[in-house]
CSV table of C-alpha atoms in Angstrom, one decimal:
chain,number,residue,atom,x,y,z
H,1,UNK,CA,-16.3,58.7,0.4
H,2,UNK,CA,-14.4,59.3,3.1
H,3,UNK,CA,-10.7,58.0,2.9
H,4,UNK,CA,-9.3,55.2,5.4
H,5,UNK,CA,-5.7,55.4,6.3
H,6,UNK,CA,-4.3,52.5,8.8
H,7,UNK,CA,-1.3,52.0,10.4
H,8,UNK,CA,0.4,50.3,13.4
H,9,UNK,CA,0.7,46.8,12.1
H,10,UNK,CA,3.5,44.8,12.1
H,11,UNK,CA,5.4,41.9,13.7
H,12,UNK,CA,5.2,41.0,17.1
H,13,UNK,CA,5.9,37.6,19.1
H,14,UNK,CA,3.4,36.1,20.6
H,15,UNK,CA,1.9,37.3,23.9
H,16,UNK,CA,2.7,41.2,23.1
H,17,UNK,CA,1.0,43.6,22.2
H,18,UNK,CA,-0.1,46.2,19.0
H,19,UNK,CA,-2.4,49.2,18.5
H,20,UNK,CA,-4.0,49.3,15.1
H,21,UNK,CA,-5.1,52.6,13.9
H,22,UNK,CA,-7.5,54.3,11.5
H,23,UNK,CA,-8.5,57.7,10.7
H,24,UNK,CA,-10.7,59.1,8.5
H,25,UNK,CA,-10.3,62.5,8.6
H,26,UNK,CA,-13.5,63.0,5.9
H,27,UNK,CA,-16.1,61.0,7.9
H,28,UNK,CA,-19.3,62.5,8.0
H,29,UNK,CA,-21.7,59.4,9.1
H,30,UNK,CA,-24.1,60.3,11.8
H,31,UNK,CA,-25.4,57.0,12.6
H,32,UNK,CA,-23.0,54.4,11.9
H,33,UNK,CA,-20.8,51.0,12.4
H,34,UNK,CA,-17.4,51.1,12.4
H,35,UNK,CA,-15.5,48.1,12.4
H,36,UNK,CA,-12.0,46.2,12.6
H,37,UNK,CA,-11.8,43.2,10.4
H,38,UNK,CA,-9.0,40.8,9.4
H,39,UNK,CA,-8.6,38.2,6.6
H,40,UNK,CA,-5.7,35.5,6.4
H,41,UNK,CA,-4.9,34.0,2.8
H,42,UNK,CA,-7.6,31.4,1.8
H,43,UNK,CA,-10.2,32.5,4.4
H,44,UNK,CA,-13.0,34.6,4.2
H,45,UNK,CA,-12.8,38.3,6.0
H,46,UNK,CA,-14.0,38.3,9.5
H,47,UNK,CA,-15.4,40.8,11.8
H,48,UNK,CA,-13.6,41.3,14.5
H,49,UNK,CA,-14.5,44.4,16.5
H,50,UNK,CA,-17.2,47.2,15.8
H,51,UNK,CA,-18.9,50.1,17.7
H,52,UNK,CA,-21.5,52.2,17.0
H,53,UNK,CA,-22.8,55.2,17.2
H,54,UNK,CA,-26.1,54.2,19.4
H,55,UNK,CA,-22.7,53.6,22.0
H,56,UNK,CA,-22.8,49.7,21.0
H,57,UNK,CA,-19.6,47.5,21.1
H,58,UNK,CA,-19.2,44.0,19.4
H,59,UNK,CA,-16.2,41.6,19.5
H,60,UNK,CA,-15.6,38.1,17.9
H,61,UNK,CA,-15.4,34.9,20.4
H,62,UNK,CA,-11.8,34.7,19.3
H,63,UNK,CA,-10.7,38.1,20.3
H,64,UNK,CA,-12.6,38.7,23.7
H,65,UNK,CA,-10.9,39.8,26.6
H,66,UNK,CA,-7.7,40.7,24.5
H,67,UNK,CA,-8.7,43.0,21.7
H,68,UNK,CA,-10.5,46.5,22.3
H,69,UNK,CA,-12.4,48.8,20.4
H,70,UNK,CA,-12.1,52.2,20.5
H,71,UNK,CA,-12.7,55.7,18.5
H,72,UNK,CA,-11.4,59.2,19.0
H,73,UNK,CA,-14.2,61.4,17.8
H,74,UNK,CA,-12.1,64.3,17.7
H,75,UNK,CA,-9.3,63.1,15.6
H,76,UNK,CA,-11.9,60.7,14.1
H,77,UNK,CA,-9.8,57.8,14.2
H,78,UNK,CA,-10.4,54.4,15.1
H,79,UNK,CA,-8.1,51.9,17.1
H,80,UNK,CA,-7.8,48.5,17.8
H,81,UNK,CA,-5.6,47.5,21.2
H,82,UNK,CA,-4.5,44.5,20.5
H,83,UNK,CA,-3.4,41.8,23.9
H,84,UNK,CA,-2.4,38.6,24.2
H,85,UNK,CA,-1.8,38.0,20.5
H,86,UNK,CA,-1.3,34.7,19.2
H,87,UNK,CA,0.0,33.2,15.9
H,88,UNK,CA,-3.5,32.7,15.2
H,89,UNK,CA,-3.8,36.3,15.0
H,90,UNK,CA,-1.9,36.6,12.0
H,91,UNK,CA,-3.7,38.5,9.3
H,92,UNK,CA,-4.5,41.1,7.1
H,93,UNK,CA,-6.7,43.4,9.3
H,94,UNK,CA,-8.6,46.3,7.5
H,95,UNK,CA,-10.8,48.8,9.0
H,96,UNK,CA,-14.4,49.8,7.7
H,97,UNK,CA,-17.5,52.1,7.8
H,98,UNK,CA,-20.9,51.8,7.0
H,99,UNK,CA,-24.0,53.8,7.7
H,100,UNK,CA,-26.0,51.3,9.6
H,101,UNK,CA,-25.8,50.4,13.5
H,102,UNK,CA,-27.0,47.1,12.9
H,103,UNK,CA,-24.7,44.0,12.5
H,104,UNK,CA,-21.6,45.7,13.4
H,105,UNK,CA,-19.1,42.4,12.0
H,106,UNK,CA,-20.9,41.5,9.4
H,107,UNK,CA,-18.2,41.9,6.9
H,108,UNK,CA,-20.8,41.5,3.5
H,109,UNK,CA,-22.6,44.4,4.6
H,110,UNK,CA,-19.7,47.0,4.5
H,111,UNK,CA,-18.6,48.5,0.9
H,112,UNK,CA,-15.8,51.0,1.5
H,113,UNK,CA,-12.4,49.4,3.3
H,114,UNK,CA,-9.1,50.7,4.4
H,115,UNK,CA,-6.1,49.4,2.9
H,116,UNK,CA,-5.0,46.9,5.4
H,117,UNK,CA,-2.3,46.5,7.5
H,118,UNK,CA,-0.4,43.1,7.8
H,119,UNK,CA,-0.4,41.4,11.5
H,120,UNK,CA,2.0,38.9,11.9
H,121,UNK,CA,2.5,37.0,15.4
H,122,UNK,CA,5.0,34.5,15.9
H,123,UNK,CA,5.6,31.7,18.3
């Protein structure tokens, strides 16, 4: 498996602004999902942003408008532009593969994660 290495969380106030990264520098899928998800203590992981390799791009209600999707295939790295945040943004926010196109945020049908990087926005 390939391995998933994020940065570019941290704490921000709300209204700014953070880029989430994720590369994977042993990818190999062809035809795939990759996806941004986040998971605050006591809730269940959501799906937050995905693309995929048919050229595909999915975003939560919550994050439309302010969050954007976006992969370097060269460095293969994924990113997440993050606008507009709000304390409700706060999270754990992971990044995953999976060798399907289908169903991009479903967060069930991923296996392999990154470690996570904490996003904390305050008011």
């Amino acid at each position: 498996q390939a391995q998933l290495v994020e940065s570019g969380g941290g704490s921000v106030q709300a209204g700014g602004s953070l880029r989430l990264s994720c590369a994977a520098p042993g990818f190999t899928y062809s035809v795939y999902c990759m996806g941004w998800f986040r998971q605050a203590p006591g809730k269940e992981r959501e799906g937050v942003a995905g693309i995929s390799s048919d050229g595909s791009y999915s975003y939560a209600e919550s994050v439309k408008g302010r969050f954007t999707i976006s992969r370097d295939n060269a460095k293969n790295t994924l990113y997440l532009q993050m606008n507009s945040l709000s304390p409700d943004d706060t999270s754990m926010y992971y990044c995953a593969p999976k060798p399907r196109t289908s169903l991009c945020l479903r967060a069930s049908l991923y296996s392999y994660w990154g470690q996570g990087n904490q996003v904390t926005v305050s008011s």
